Amino acid sequence: MFIEIEPDSAVPIYLQLAQQIMEGIARGELAPETPLPSVRAFAADLGMNMHTVNKAYHYLEEKKMIEIVPKKGVFIHANAIRSASTEEKARMEEELRPILAEALCLQLNREELAGMVEKMVREIREGSE
Amino acid sequence: MFIEIEPDSAVPIYLQLAQQIMEGIARGELAPETPLPSVRAFAADLGMNMHTVNKAYHYLEEKKMIEIVPKKGVFIHANAIRSASTEEKARMEEELRPILAEALCLQLNREELAGMVEKMVREIREGSE
DNA sequence: TATGCTGTTCTATTATTTATATAACAACTG
DNA sequence: CAGTTGTTATATAAATAATAGAACAGCATA
């Protein structure tokens, strides 16, 4: 699992970490039940604070992407790869909204939008940055 | 122009405002050269602070979606509806990334993703929330 | 049994961001 | 001249982000 954190990004580093773990899951690199490093080990590895890793973990737990078992460890959720619920779809749609508004101003048509989606899906699947 | 601000949203209200103005542009409701309310008038109308509206305006100016003319007023950018630059496309792609990672975990396929995009484009065009 | 690991909790500090509030300035408009 | 424009400055308050150190309870194992 290769994690690349950009300290100067506008995206908080706990979110960068959570998103890259989610990409690992999407890619199949992190299969359900796979253990993740302890908050201390991961923090030391990434050069960040234990509590920051903890925050990323809880963000992913909230999304039911990982399971935190107190005193045991952290694991990719047994059901991490699943069908989206109505709520999950609605959340993703709302996140899509501002990006699409900009895309419409910038005159991207149906095909170009589909092309961008395909490109990014490919990049996520390949693990490229 | 109907603006709906959710004060308890995780999205800062200056961003909500900026995004809804951009939707107005995308929808064609706010055509290029159209004047926007003054920071004071808009703030009073929306029940928020002048500086908050100002921050939304500068966010949109940074994106070249509006033009701020000191001592004159604020207008929809003459070139607000244009072709996306390489940088603009790259930015949108990066914004798409975390949403698509989640969508892959939640097993959305090409067709379902395209369907979500179409749905939200329709909602933006219709001005529905 | 003792050591070391796990996530959790608590307290604390620092910096940044968000939002509000006043006030004043310079320039344009009626 | 009066009113409006965006801008700038200062100030405060709250929330968020990130770090730090310490302690706790439970588990595994040597």
PDB file of C-alpha atoms (C1' of nucleotides) in Angstrom:
ATOM      1  CA  MET A   1       0.000   0.000   0.000  1.00  0.00           C
ATOM      2  CA  PHE A   2       1.664   3.163  -1.196  1.00  0.00           C
ATOM      3  CA  ILE A   3       0.372   6.329   0.418  1.00  0.00           C
ATOM      4  CA  GLU A   4       1.368   9.714  -0.926  1.00  0.00           C
ATOM      5  CA  ILE A   5       0.503  12.650   1.319  1.00  0.00           C
ATOM      6  CA  GLU A   6       0.757  16.222   0.055  1.00  0.00           C
ATOM      7  CA  PRO A   7       1.248  18.355   3.172  1.00  0.00           C
ATOM      8  CA  ASP A   8       0.490  21.623   1.343  1.00  0.00           C
ATOM      9  CA  SER A   9      -2.745  20.435  -0.215  1.00  0.00           C
ATOM     10  CA  ALA A  10      -6.004  22.157   0.625  1.00  0.00           C
ATOM     11  CA  VAL A  11      -7.304  18.665   1.413  1.00  0.00           C
ATOM     12  CA  PRO A  12      -6.632  17.812   5.101  1.00  0.00           C
ATOM     13  CA  ILE A  13      -4.088  15.031   5.438  1.00  0.00           C
ATOM     14  CA  TYR A  14      -6.475  12.790   7.384  1.00  0.00           C
ATOM     15  CA  LEU A  15      -8.830  12.996   4.374  1.00  0.00           C
ATOM     16  CA  GLN A  16      -6.040  12.337   1.892  1.00  0.00           C
ATOM     17  CA  LEU A  17      -5.154   9.222   3.857  1.00  0.00           C
ATOM     18  CA  ALA A  18      -8.774   8.039   4.055  1.00  0.00           C
ATOM     19  CA  GLN A  19      -9.311   8.602   0.335  1.00  0.00           C
ATOM     20  CA  GLN A  20      -6.182   6.715  -0.623  1.00  0.00           C
ATOM     21  CA  ILE A  21      -7.180   3.782   1.560  1.00  0.00           C
ATOM     22  CA  MET A  22     -10.574   3.818  -0.153  1.00  0.00           C
ATOM     23  CA  GLU A  23      -8.810   3.778  -3.515  1.00  0.00           C
ATOM     24  CA  GLY A  24      -6.876   0.731  -2.330  1.00  0.00           C
ATOM     25  CA  ILE A  25     -10.174  -0.958  -1.534  1.00  0.00           C
ATOM     26  CA  ALA A  26     -11.683   0.046  -4.885  1.00  0.00           C
ATOM     27  CA  ARG A  27      -8.583  -1.297  -6.629  1.00  0.00           C
ATOM     28  CA  GLY A  28      -8.908  -4.650  -4.856  1.00  0.00           C
ATOM     29  CA  GLU A  29      -5.475  -4.219  -3.308  1.00  0.00           C
ATOM     30  CA  LEU A  30      -7.103  -4.045   0.116  1.00  0.00           C
ATOM     31  CA  ALA A  31      -9.575  -6.929   0.175  1.00  0.00           C
ATOM     32  CA  PRO A  32     -12.284  -7.324   2.826  1.00  0.00           C
ATOM     33  CA  GLU A  33     -10.950  -8.589   6.168  1.00  0.00           C
ATOM     34  CA  THR A  34      -7.438  -7.365   5.364  1.00  0.00           C
ATOM     35  CA  PRO A  35      -5.861  -5.835   8.481  1.00  0.00           C
ATOM     36  CA  LEU A  36      -4.677  -2.231   8.325  1.00  0.00           C
ATOM     37  CA  PRO A  37      -1.658  -0.977  10.288  1.00  0.00           C
ATOM     38  CA  SER A  38      -2.246   0.123  13.878  1.00  0.00           C
ATOM     39  CA  VAL A  39      -2.768   3.836  14.325  1.00  0.00           C
ATOM     40  CA  ARG A  40       0.679   4.097  15.894  1.00  0.00           C
ATOM     41  CA  ALA A  41       2.513   2.067  13.261  1.00  0.00           C
ATOM     42  CA  PHE A  42       0.777   3.843  10.372  1.00  0.00           C
ATOM     43  CA  ALA A  43       1.427   7.251  11.906  1.00  0.00           C
ATOM     44  CA  ALA A  44       5.119   6.456  12.347  1.00  0.00           C
ATOM     45  CA  ASP A  45       5.310   5.118   8.789  1.00  0.00           C
ATOM     46  CA  LEU A  46       3.649   8.202   7.304  1.00  0.00           C
ATOM     47  CA  GLY A  47       5.361  10.689   9.594  1.00  0.00           C
ATOM     48  CA  MET A  48       2.139  11.972  11.072  1.00  0.00           C
ATOM     49  CA  ASN A  49       0.369  11.891  14.401  1.00  0.00           C
ATOM     50  CA  MET A  50      -1.470   8.880  15.810  1.00  0.00           C
ATOM     51  CA  HIS A  51      -4.644  10.946  16.221  1.00  0.00           C
ATOM     52  CA  THR A  52      -4.588  11.981  12.591  1.00  0.00           C
ATOM     53  CA  VAL A  53      -4.555   8.345  11.444  1.00  0.00           C
ATOM     54  CA  ASN A  54      -7.292   7.669  13.996  1.00  0.00           C
ATOM     55  CA  LYS A  55      -9.405  10.422  12.438  1.00  0.00           C
ATOM     56  CA  ALA A  56      -8.977   8.914   8.977  1.00  0.00           C
ATOM     57  CA  TYR A  57      -9.970   5.504  10.340  1.00  0.00           C
ATOM     58  CA  HIS A  58     -13.137   6.868  11.948  1.00  0.00           C
ATOM     59  CA  TYR A  59     -14.023   8.693   8.754  1.00  0.00           C
ATOM     60  CA  LEU A  60     -13.832   5.369   6.892  1.00  0.00           C
ATOM     61  CA  GLU A  61     -15.677   3.537   9.652  1.00  0.00           C
ATOM     62  CA  GLU A  62     -18.497   6.089   9.333  1.00  0.00           C
ATOM     63  CA  LYS A  63     -18.650   5.158   5.653  1.00  0.00           C
ATOM     64  CA  LYS A  64     -18.638   1.430   6.577  1.00  0.00           C
ATOM     65  CA  MET A  65     -15.472   0.904   4.574  1.00  0.00           C
ATOM     66  CA  ILE A  66     -13.412  -0.399   7.502  1.00  0.00           C
ATOM     67  CA  GLU A  67     -14.165  -2.022  10.826  1.00  0.00           C
ATOM     68  CA  ILE A  68     -12.504  -0.827  14.016  1.00  0.00           C
ATOM     69  CA  VAL A  69     -12.328  -3.543  16.662  1.00  0.00           C
ATOM     70  CA  PRO A  70     -11.193  -2.008  19.958  1.00  0.00           C
ATOM     71  CA  LYS A  71      -8.104  -3.668  21.390  1.00  0.00           C
ATOM     72  CA  LYS A  72      -7.865  -5.843  18.267  1.00  0.00           C
ATOM     73  CA  GLY A  73      -7.110  -3.750  15.262  1.00  0.00           C
ATOM     74  CA  VAL A  74      -8.559  -2.252  12.116  1.00  0.00           C
ATOM     75  CA  PHE A  75      -9.730  -4.273   9.130  1.00  0.00           C
ATOM     76  CA  ILE A  76     -11.211  -3.630   5.731  1.00  0.00           C
ATOM     77  CA  HIS A  77     -14.957  -4.001   6.233  1.00  0.00           C
ATOM     78  CA  ALA A  78     -16.238  -7.495   5.376  1.00  0.00           C
ATOM     79  CA  ASN A  79     -18.868  -5.724   3.278  1.00  0.00           C
ATOM     80  CA  ALA A  80     -16.680  -2.950   1.894  1.00  0.00           C
ATOM     81  CA  ILE A  81     -17.430  -4.071  -1.657  1.00  0.00           C
ATOM     82  CA  ARG A  82     -21.213  -3.945  -1.841  1.00  0.00           C
ATOM     83  CA  SER A  83     -24.170  -2.389  -3.624  1.00  0.00           C
ATOM     84  CA  ALA A  84     -24.745   1.291  -2.910  1.00  0.00           C
ATOM     85  CA  SER A  85     -27.707   2.147  -0.692  1.00  0.00           C
ATOM     86  CA  THR A  86     -30.133   4.916  -1.628  1.00  0.00           C
ATOM     87  CA  GLU A  87     -28.501   7.214   0.921  1.00  0.00           C
ATOM     88  CA  GLU A  88     -25.027   6.456  -0.362  1.00  0.00           C
ATOM     89  CA  LYS A  89     -26.105   7.198  -3.926  1.00  0.00           C
ATOM     90  CA  ALA A  90     -27.754  10.441  -2.836  1.00  0.00           C
ATOM     91  CA  ARG A  91     -24.600  11.530  -1.021  1.00  0.00           C
ATOM     92  CA  MET A  92     -22.430  10.823  -4.031  1.00  0.00           C
ATOM     93  CA  GLU A  93     -24.836  12.699  -6.275  1.00  0.00           C
ATOM     94  CA  GLU A  94     -24.648  15.773  -4.058  1.00  0.00           C
ATOM     95  CA  GLU A  95     -20.857  15.585  -4.111  1.00  0.00           C
ATOM     96  CA  LEU A  96     -20.986  15.395  -7.882  1.00  0.00           C
ATOM     97  CA  ARG A  97     -23.177  18.460  -8.144  1.00  0.00           C
ATOM     98  CA  PRO A  98     -20.666  21.358  -7.859  1.00  0.00           C
ATOM     99  CA  ILE A  99     -18.224  19.591 -10.172  1.00  0.00           C
ATOM    100  CA  LEU A 100     -20.917  19.146 -12.792  1.00  0.00           C
ATOM    101  CA  ALA A 101     -22.053  22.751 -12.496  1.00  0.00           C
ATOM    102  CA  GLU A 102     -18.513  23.843 -13.348  1.00  0.00           C
ATOM    103  CA  ALA A 103     -18.306  21.245 -16.116  1.00  0.00           C
ATOM    104  CA  LEU A 104     -21.469  22.662 -17.692  1.00  0.00           C
ATOM    105  CA  CYS A 105     -20.049  26.200 -17.643  1.00  0.00           C
ATOM    106  CA  LEU A 106     -16.904  24.810 -19.246  1.00  0.00           C
ATOM    107  CA  GLN A 107     -19.055  23.235 -21.958  1.00  0.00           C
ATOM    108  CA  LEU A 108     -18.200  19.610 -21.356  1.00  0.00           C
ATOM    109  CA  ASN A 109     -20.738  17.450 -23.129  1.00  0.00           C
ATOM    110  CA  ARG A 110     -22.057  14.008 -22.268  1.00  0.00           C
ATOM    111  CA  GLU A 111     -19.205  12.247 -24.092  1.00  0.00           C
ATOM    112  CA  GLU A 112     -16.444  14.360 -22.557  1.00  0.00           C
ATOM    113  CA  LEU A 113     -17.868  13.876 -19.070  1.00  0.00           C
ATOM    114  CA  ALA A 114     -18.088  10.129 -19.612  1.00  0.00           C
ATOM    115  CA  GLY A 115     -14.510  10.233 -20.886  1.00  0.00           C
ATOM    116  CA  MET A 116     -13.288  12.006 -17.742  1.00  0.00           C
ATOM    117  CA  VAL A 117     -15.074   9.480 -15.547  1.00  0.00           C
ATOM    118  CA  GLU A 118     -13.611   6.565 -17.509  1.00  0.00           C
ATOM    119  CA  LYS A 119     -10.138   8.075 -17.312  1.00  0.00           C
ATOM    120  CA  MET A 120     -10.261   8.538 -13.542  1.00  0.00           C
ATOM    121  CA  VAL A 121     -11.767   5.093 -12.989  1.00  0.00           C
ATOM    122  CA  ARG A 122      -8.858   3.691 -14.980  1.00  0.00           C
ATOM    123  CA  GLU A 123      -6.338   5.704 -12.939  1.00  0.00           C
ATOM    124  CA  ILE A 124      -7.849   4.503  -9.673  1.00  0.00           C
ATOM    125  CA  ARG A 125      -7.845   0.894 -10.890  1.00  0.00           C
ATOM    126  CA  GLU A 126      -4.211   1.203 -11.981  1.00  0.00           C
ATOM    127  CA  GLY A 127      -3.179   2.984  -8.802  1.00  0.00           C
ATOM    128  CA  SER A 128      -1.589   5.888 -10.671  1.00  0.00           C
ATOM    129  CA  GLU A 129      -1.502   9.339  -9.144  1.00  0.00           C
TER     130      GLU A 129
ATOM    131  CA  MET B   1     -31.965  33.907  -8.495  1.00  0.00           C
ATOM    132  CA  PHE B   2     -33.052  31.687  -5.655  1.00  0.00           C
ATOM    133  CA  ILE B   3     -30.324  30.902  -3.154  1.00  0.00           C
ATOM    134  CA  GLU B   4     -30.858  28.289  -0.487  1.00  0.00           C
ATOM    135  CA  ILE B   5     -28.235  28.249   2.270  1.00  0.00           C
ATOM    136  CA  GLU B   6     -28.048  25.394   4.772  1.00  0.00           C
ATOM    137  CA  PRO B   7     -26.341  26.861   7.846  1.00  0.00           C
ATOM    138  CA  ASP B   8     -25.694  23.437   9.414  1.00  0.00           C
ATOM    139  CA  SER B   9     -24.075  21.950   6.331  1.00  0.00           C
ATOM    140  CA  ALA B  10     -20.477  20.785   6.457  1.00  0.00           C
ATOM    141  CA  VAL B  11     -20.001  22.940   3.346  1.00  0.00           C
ATOM    142  CA  PRO B  12     -19.046  26.517   4.361  1.00  0.00           C
ATOM    143  CA  ILE B  13     -21.807  28.991   3.483  1.00  0.00           C
ATOM    144  CA  TYR B  14     -19.502  31.072   1.277  1.00  0.00           C
ATOM    145  CA  LEU B  15     -18.909  27.916  -0.796  1.00  0.00           C
ATOM    146  CA  GLN B  16     -22.601  27.056  -0.910  1.00  0.00           C
ATOM    147  CA  LEU B  17     -23.271  30.545  -2.237  1.00  0.00           C
ATOM    148  CA  ALA B  18     -20.495  30.350  -4.831  1.00  0.00           C
ATOM    149  CA  GLN B  19     -21.655  26.934  -6.024  1.00  0.00           C
ATOM    150  CA  GLN B  20     -25.246  28.049  -6.378  1.00  0.00           C
ATOM    151  CA  ILE B  21     -24.190  31.095  -8.379  1.00  0.00           C
ATOM    152  CA  MET B  22     -22.167  28.767 -10.621  1.00  0.00           C
ATOM    153  CA  GLU B  23     -25.249  26.599 -11.054  1.00  0.00           C
ATOM    154  CA  GLY B  24     -27.141  29.709 -12.111  1.00  0.00           C
ATOM    155  CA  ILE B  25     -24.493  30.355 -14.740  1.00  0.00           C
ATOM    156  CA  ALA B  26     -24.545  26.729 -15.897  1.00  0.00           C
ATOM    157  CA  ARG B  27     -28.338  26.911 -16.142  1.00  0.00           C
ATOM    158  CA  GLY B  28     -28.147  30.045 -18.304  1.00  0.00           C
ATOM    159  CA  GLU B  29     -30.164  31.982 -15.752  1.00  0.00           C
ATOM    160  CA  LEU B  30     -27.122  34.170 -15.113  1.00  0.00           C
ATOM    161  CA  ALA B  31     -25.846  35.091 -18.578  1.00  0.00           C
ATOM    162  CA  PRO B  32     -22.432  36.665 -19.198  1.00  0.00           C
ATOM    163  CA  GLU B  33     -22.311  40.379 -18.314  1.00  0.00           C
ATOM    164  CA  THR B  34     -25.288  40.036 -15.965  1.00  0.00           C
ATOM    165  CA  PRO B  35     -24.688  42.131 -12.828  1.00  0.00           C
ATOM    166  CA  LEU B  36     -24.742  40.400  -9.468  1.00  0.00           C
ATOM    167  CA  PRO B  37     -25.985  42.119  -6.283  1.00  0.00           C
ATOM    168  CA  SER B  38     -23.493  44.224  -4.364  1.00  0.00           C
ATOM    169  CA  VAL B  39     -21.787  42.440  -1.489  1.00  0.00           C
ATOM    170  CA  ARG B  40     -23.833  44.475   0.968  1.00  0.00           C
ATOM    171  CA  ALA B  41     -27.184  43.999  -0.737  1.00  0.00           C
ATOM    172  CA  PHE B  42     -26.626  40.263  -1.240  1.00  0.00           C
ATOM    173  CA  ALA B  43     -25.480  39.829   2.347  1.00  0.00           C
ATOM    174  CA  ALA B  44     -28.567  41.622   3.653  1.00  0.00           C
ATOM    175  CA  ASP B  45     -30.791  39.574   1.364  1.00  0.00           C
ATOM    176  CA  LEU B  46     -29.254  36.273   2.467  1.00  0.00           C
ATOM    177  CA  GLY B  47     -28.886  37.227   6.094  1.00  0.00           C
ATOM    178  CA  MET B  48     -25.141  36.827   6.128  1.00  0.00           C
ATOM    179  CA  ASN B  49     -22.085  39.033   6.426  1.00  0.00           C
ATOM    180  CA  MET B  50     -20.739  41.260   3.664  1.00  0.00           C
ATOM    181  CA  HIS B  51     -17.316  39.596   3.906  1.00  0.00           C
ATOM    182  CA  THR B  52     -18.819  36.172   3.439  1.00  0.00           C
ATOM    183  CA  VAL B  53     -20.410  37.225   0.141  1.00  0.00           C
ATOM    184  CA  ASN B  54     -17.115  38.865  -0.760  1.00  0.00           C
ATOM    185  CA  LYS B  55     -15.306  35.574  -0.150  1.00  0.00           C
ATOM    186  CA  ALA B  56     -17.740  33.741  -2.425  1.00  0.00           C
ATOM    187  CA  TYR B  57     -17.211  36.383  -5.111  1.00  0.00           C
ATOM    188  CA  HIS B  58     -13.434  36.069  -4.945  1.00  0.00           C
ATOM    189  CA  TYR B  59     -13.697  32.302  -5.086  1.00  0.00           C
ATOM    190  CA  LEU B  60     -15.670  32.650  -8.331  1.00  0.00           C
ATOM    191  CA  GLU B  61     -13.325  35.330  -9.655  1.00  0.00           C
ATOM    192  CA  GLU B  62     -10.424  32.923  -9.080  1.00  0.00           C
ATOM    193  CA  LYS B  63     -12.299  30.451 -11.259  1.00  0.00           C
ATOM    194  CA  LYS B  64     -12.903  33.193 -13.873  1.00  0.00           C
ATOM    195  CA  MET B  65     -16.642  32.734 -13.516  1.00  0.00           C
ATOM    196  CA  ILE B  66     -17.336  36.355 -12.493  1.00  0.00           C
ATOM    197  CA  GLU B  67     -15.585  39.670 -12.906  1.00  0.00           C
ATOM    198  CA  ILE B  68     -15.118  42.030  -9.979  1.00  0.00           C
ATOM    199  CA  VAL B  69     -14.774  45.631 -11.065  1.00  0.00           C
ATOM    200  CA  PRO B  70     -13.730  47.757  -8.081  1.00  0.00           C
ATOM    201  CA  LYS B  71     -16.111  50.624  -7.377  1.00  0.00           C
ATOM    202  CA  LYS B  72     -18.389  49.391 -10.167  1.00  0.00           C
ATOM    203  CA  GLY B  73     -19.870  46.070  -9.264  1.00  0.00           C
ATOM    204  CA  VAL B  74     -19.716  42.363  -9.929  1.00  0.00           C
ATOM    205  CA  PHE B  75     -20.717  40.740 -13.207  1.00  0.00           C
ATOM    206  CA  ILE B  76     -20.925  37.288 -14.671  1.00  0.00           C
ATOM    207  CA  HIS B  77     -17.665  36.854 -16.574  1.00  0.00           C
ATOM    208  CA  ALA B  78     -17.969  37.678 -20.268  1.00  0.00           C
ATOM    209  CA  ASN B  79     -16.271  34.354 -20.908  1.00  0.00           C
ATOM    210  CA  ALA B  80     -17.988  32.352 -18.165  1.00  0.00           C
ATOM    211  CA  ILE B  81     -19.362  29.928 -20.734  1.00  0.00           C
ATOM    212  CA  ARG B  82     -16.251  28.659 -22.514  1.00  0.00           C
ATOM    213  CA  SER B  83     -14.207  25.599 -23.330  1.00  0.00           C
ATOM    214  CA  ALA B  84     -12.359  24.029 -20.412  1.00  0.00           C
ATOM    215  CA  SER B  85      -8.594  24.504 -20.322  1.00  0.00           C
ATOM    216  CA  THR B  86      -6.255  21.607 -19.626  1.00  0.00           C
ATOM    217  CA  GLU B  87      -5.763  22.857 -16.067  1.00  0.00           C
ATOM    218  CA  GLU B  88      -9.479  23.205 -15.490  1.00  0.00           C
ATOM    219  CA  LYS B  89     -10.071  19.669 -16.734  1.00  0.00           C
ATOM    220  CA  ALA B  90      -7.275  18.332 -14.535  1.00  0.00           C
ATOM    221  CA  ARG B  91      -8.747  20.075 -11.491  1.00  0.00           C
ATOM    222  CA  MET B  92     -12.186  18.641 -12.135  1.00  0.00           C
ATOM    223  CA  GLU B  93     -10.722  15.190 -12.620  1.00  0.00           C
ATOM    224  CA  GLU B  94      -8.968  15.352  -9.259  1.00  0.00           C
ATOM    225  CA  GLU B  95     -12.212  16.458  -7.622  1.00  0.00           C
ATOM    226  CA  LEU B  96     -13.950  13.518  -9.234  1.00  0.00           C
ATOM    227  CA  ARG B  97     -11.397  11.060  -7.921  1.00  0.00           C
ATOM    228  CA  PRO B  98     -12.557  10.417  -4.324  1.00  0.00           C
ATOM    229  CA  ILE B  99     -16.186  10.200  -5.420  1.00  0.00           C
ATOM    230  CA  LEU B 100     -15.314   7.609  -8.037  1.00  0.00           C
ATOM    231  CA  ALA B 101     -13.234   5.586  -5.592  1.00  0.00           C
ATOM    232  CA  GLU B 102     -16.289   5.316  -3.354  1.00  0.00           C
ATOM    233  CA  ALA B 103     -18.502   4.560  -6.354  1.00  0.00           C
ATOM    234  CA  LEU B 104     -16.221   1.666  -7.315  1.00  0.00           C
ATOM    235  CA  CYS B 105     -16.411   0.188  -3.809  1.00  0.00           C
ATOM    236  CA  LEU B 106     -20.180   0.536  -4.019  1.00  0.00           C
ATOM    237  CA  GLN B 107     -20.111  -1.362  -7.308  1.00  0.00           C
ATOM    238  CA  LEU B 108     -21.528   1.302  -9.566  1.00  0.00           C
ATOM    239  CA  ASN B 109     -20.859   0.342 -13.167  1.00  0.00           C
ATOM    240  CA  ARG B 110     -20.320   2.513 -16.212  1.00  0.00           C
ATOM    241  CA  GLU B 111     -24.045   2.804 -16.928  1.00  0.00           C
ATOM    242  CA  GLU B 112     -25.033   3.656 -13.353  1.00  0.00           C
ATOM    243  CA  LEU B 113     -22.313   6.302 -13.128  1.00  0.00           C
ATOM    244  CA  ALA B 114     -23.422   7.814 -16.422  1.00  0.00           C
ATOM    245  CA  GLY B 115     -26.985   7.733 -15.098  1.00  0.00           C
ATOM    246  CA  MET B 116     -26.021   9.632 -11.937  1.00  0.00           C
ATOM    247  CA  VAL B 117     -24.182  12.234 -13.985  1.00  0.00           C
ATOM    248  CA  GLU B 118     -27.149  12.638 -16.335  1.00  0.00           C
ATOM    249  CA  LYS B 119     -29.534  12.948 -13.401  1.00  0.00           C
ATOM    250  CA  MET B 120     -27.506  15.667 -11.688  1.00  0.00           C
ATOM    251  CA  VAL B 121     -26.935  17.550 -14.941  1.00  0.00           C
ATOM    252  CA  ARG B 122     -30.705  17.517 -15.419  1.00  0.00           C
ATOM    253  CA  GLU B 123     -31.264  18.748 -11.851  1.00  0.00           C
ATOM    254  CA  ILE B 124     -28.795  21.590 -12.304  1.00  0.00           C
ATOM    255  CA  ARG B 125     -30.391  22.554 -15.643  1.00  0.00           C
ATOM    256  CA  GLU B 126     -33.857  22.534 -14.061  1.00  0.00           C
ATOM    257  CA  GLY B 127     -32.701  24.382 -10.961  1.00  0.00           C
ATOM    258  CA  SER B 128     -34.104  21.767  -8.593  1.00  0.00           C
ATOM    259  CA  GLU B 129     -32.453  21.111  -5.265  1.00  0.00           C
TER     260      GLU B 129
ATOM    261  C1'  DT C   1       2.828 -13.559  35.099  1.00  0.00           C
ATOM    262  C1'  DA C   2       4.834  -9.931  32.581  1.00  0.00           C
ATOM    263  C1'  DT C   3       5.553  -7.567  28.242  1.00  0.00           C
ATOM    264  C1'  DG C   4       3.863  -5.472  24.489  1.00  0.00           C
ATOM    265  C1'  DC C   5       0.429  -4.557  21.489  1.00  0.00           C
ATOM    266  C1'  DT C   6      -4.471  -2.755  20.372  1.00  0.00           C
ATOM    267  C1'  DG C   7      -7.934   1.316  20.049  1.00  0.00           C
ATOM    268  C1'  DT C   8      -9.716   4.760  23.351  1.00  0.00           C
ATOM    269  C1'  DT C   9      -9.859   8.698  26.159  1.00  0.00           C
ATOM    270  C1'  DC C  10      -8.263  12.908  28.252  1.00  0.00           C
ATOM    271  C1'  DT C  11      -5.929  17.216  28.394  1.00  0.00           C
ATOM    272  C1'  DA C  12      -3.284  20.664  25.992  1.00  0.00           C
ATOM    273  C1'  DT C  13      -1.388  23.613  22.601  1.00  0.00           C
ATOM    274  C1'  DT C  14      -0.901  25.743  18.050  1.00  0.00           C
ATOM    275  C1'  DA C  15      -2.364  27.281  13.611  1.00  0.00           C
ATOM    276  C1'  DT C  16      -5.785  27.887  10.205  1.00  0.00           C
ATOM    277  C1'  DT C  17     -10.349  28.558   8.600  1.00  0.00           C
ATOM    278  C1'  DT C  18     -14.934  30.348   8.922  1.00  0.00           C
ATOM    279  C1'  DA C  19     -18.035  33.972  10.081  1.00  0.00           C
ATOM    280  C1'  DT C  20     -19.264  38.101  11.969  1.00  0.00           C
ATOM    281  C1'  DA C  21     -18.712  43.102  13.128  1.00  0.00           C
ATOM    282  C1'  DT C  22     -17.229  48.094  12.514  1.00  0.00           C
ATOM    283  C1'  DA C  23     -15.000  51.502  10.377  1.00  0.00           C
ATOM    284  C1'  DA C  24     -12.897  53.948   6.973  1.00  0.00           C
ATOM    285  C1'  DC C  25     -11.144  54.738   2.063  1.00  0.00           C
ATOM    286  C1'  DA C  26     -11.329  55.853  -2.946  1.00  0.00           C
ATOM    287  C1'  DA C  27     -13.905  56.060  -7.018  1.00  0.00           C
ATOM    288  C1'  DC C  28     -17.898  56.183  -9.675  1.00  0.00           C
ATOM    289  C1'  DT C  29     -23.019  57.780 -10.296  1.00  0.00           C
ATOM    290  C1'  DG C  30     -27.175  60.342  -9.756  1.00  0.00           C
TER     291       DG C  30
ATOM    292  C1'  DC D   1     -23.292  66.433  -2.532  1.00  0.00           C
ATOM    293  C1'  DA D   2     -25.083  61.993  -1.267  1.00  0.00           C
ATOM    294  C1'  DG D   3     -25.120  57.369  -2.040  1.00  0.00           C
ATOM    295  C1'  DT D   4     -23.201  53.377  -3.804  1.00  0.00           C
ATOM    296  C1'  DT D   5     -19.329  50.369  -5.200  1.00  0.00           C
ATOM    297  C1'  DG D   6     -15.471  46.992  -3.860  1.00  0.00           C
ATOM    298  C1'  DT D   7     -11.431  47.248  -0.745  1.00  0.00           C
ATOM    299  C1'  DT D   8      -8.869  47.305   3.356  1.00  0.00           C
ATOM    300  C1'  DA D   9      -7.937  47.144   8.241  1.00  0.00           C
ATOM    301  C1'  DT D  10      -8.772  45.504  12.786  1.00  0.00           C
ATOM    302  C1'  DA D  11     -11.123  42.622  15.944  1.00  0.00           C
ATOM    303  C1'  DT D  12     -13.523  38.809  17.913  1.00  0.00           C
ATOM    304  C1'  DA D  13     -15.470  34.151  18.323  1.00  0.00           C
ATOM    305  C1'  DA D  14     -16.076  29.505  17.026  1.00  0.00           C
ATOM    306  C1'  DA D  15     -14.742  25.488  14.649  1.00  0.00           C
ATOM    307  C1'  DT D  16     -11.378  22.594  12.425  1.00  0.00           C
ATOM    308  C1'  DA D  17      -6.886  20.516  11.782  1.00  0.00           C
ATOM    309  C1'  DA D  18      -2.746  18.723  13.623  1.00  0.00           C
ATOM    310  C1'  DT D  19       0.289  17.658  17.057  1.00  0.00           C
ATOM    311  C1'  DA D  20       1.765  15.962  21.770  1.00  0.00           C
ATOM    312  C1'  DG D  21       1.920  13.098  25.867  1.00  0.00           C
ATOM    313  C1'  DA D  22      -0.106  10.319  29.133  1.00  0.00           C
ATOM    314  C1'  DA D  23      -2.979   6.801  30.854  1.00  0.00           C
ATOM    315  C1'  DC D  24      -6.558   2.997  30.491  1.00  0.00           C
ATOM    316  C1'  DA D  25      -8.499  -1.670  29.479  1.00  0.00           C
ATOM    317  C1'  DG D  26      -8.294  -5.721  26.942  1.00  0.00           C
ATOM    318  C1'  DC D  27      -5.956  -9.100  24.305  1.00  0.00           C
ATOM    319  C1'  DA D  28      -1.973 -12.198  22.793  1.00  0.00           C
ATOM    320  C1'  DT D  29       1.946 -14.494  23.844  1.00  0.00           C
ATOM    321  C1'  DA D  30       6.462 -15.513  25.491  1.00  0.00           C
TER     322       DA D  30
END
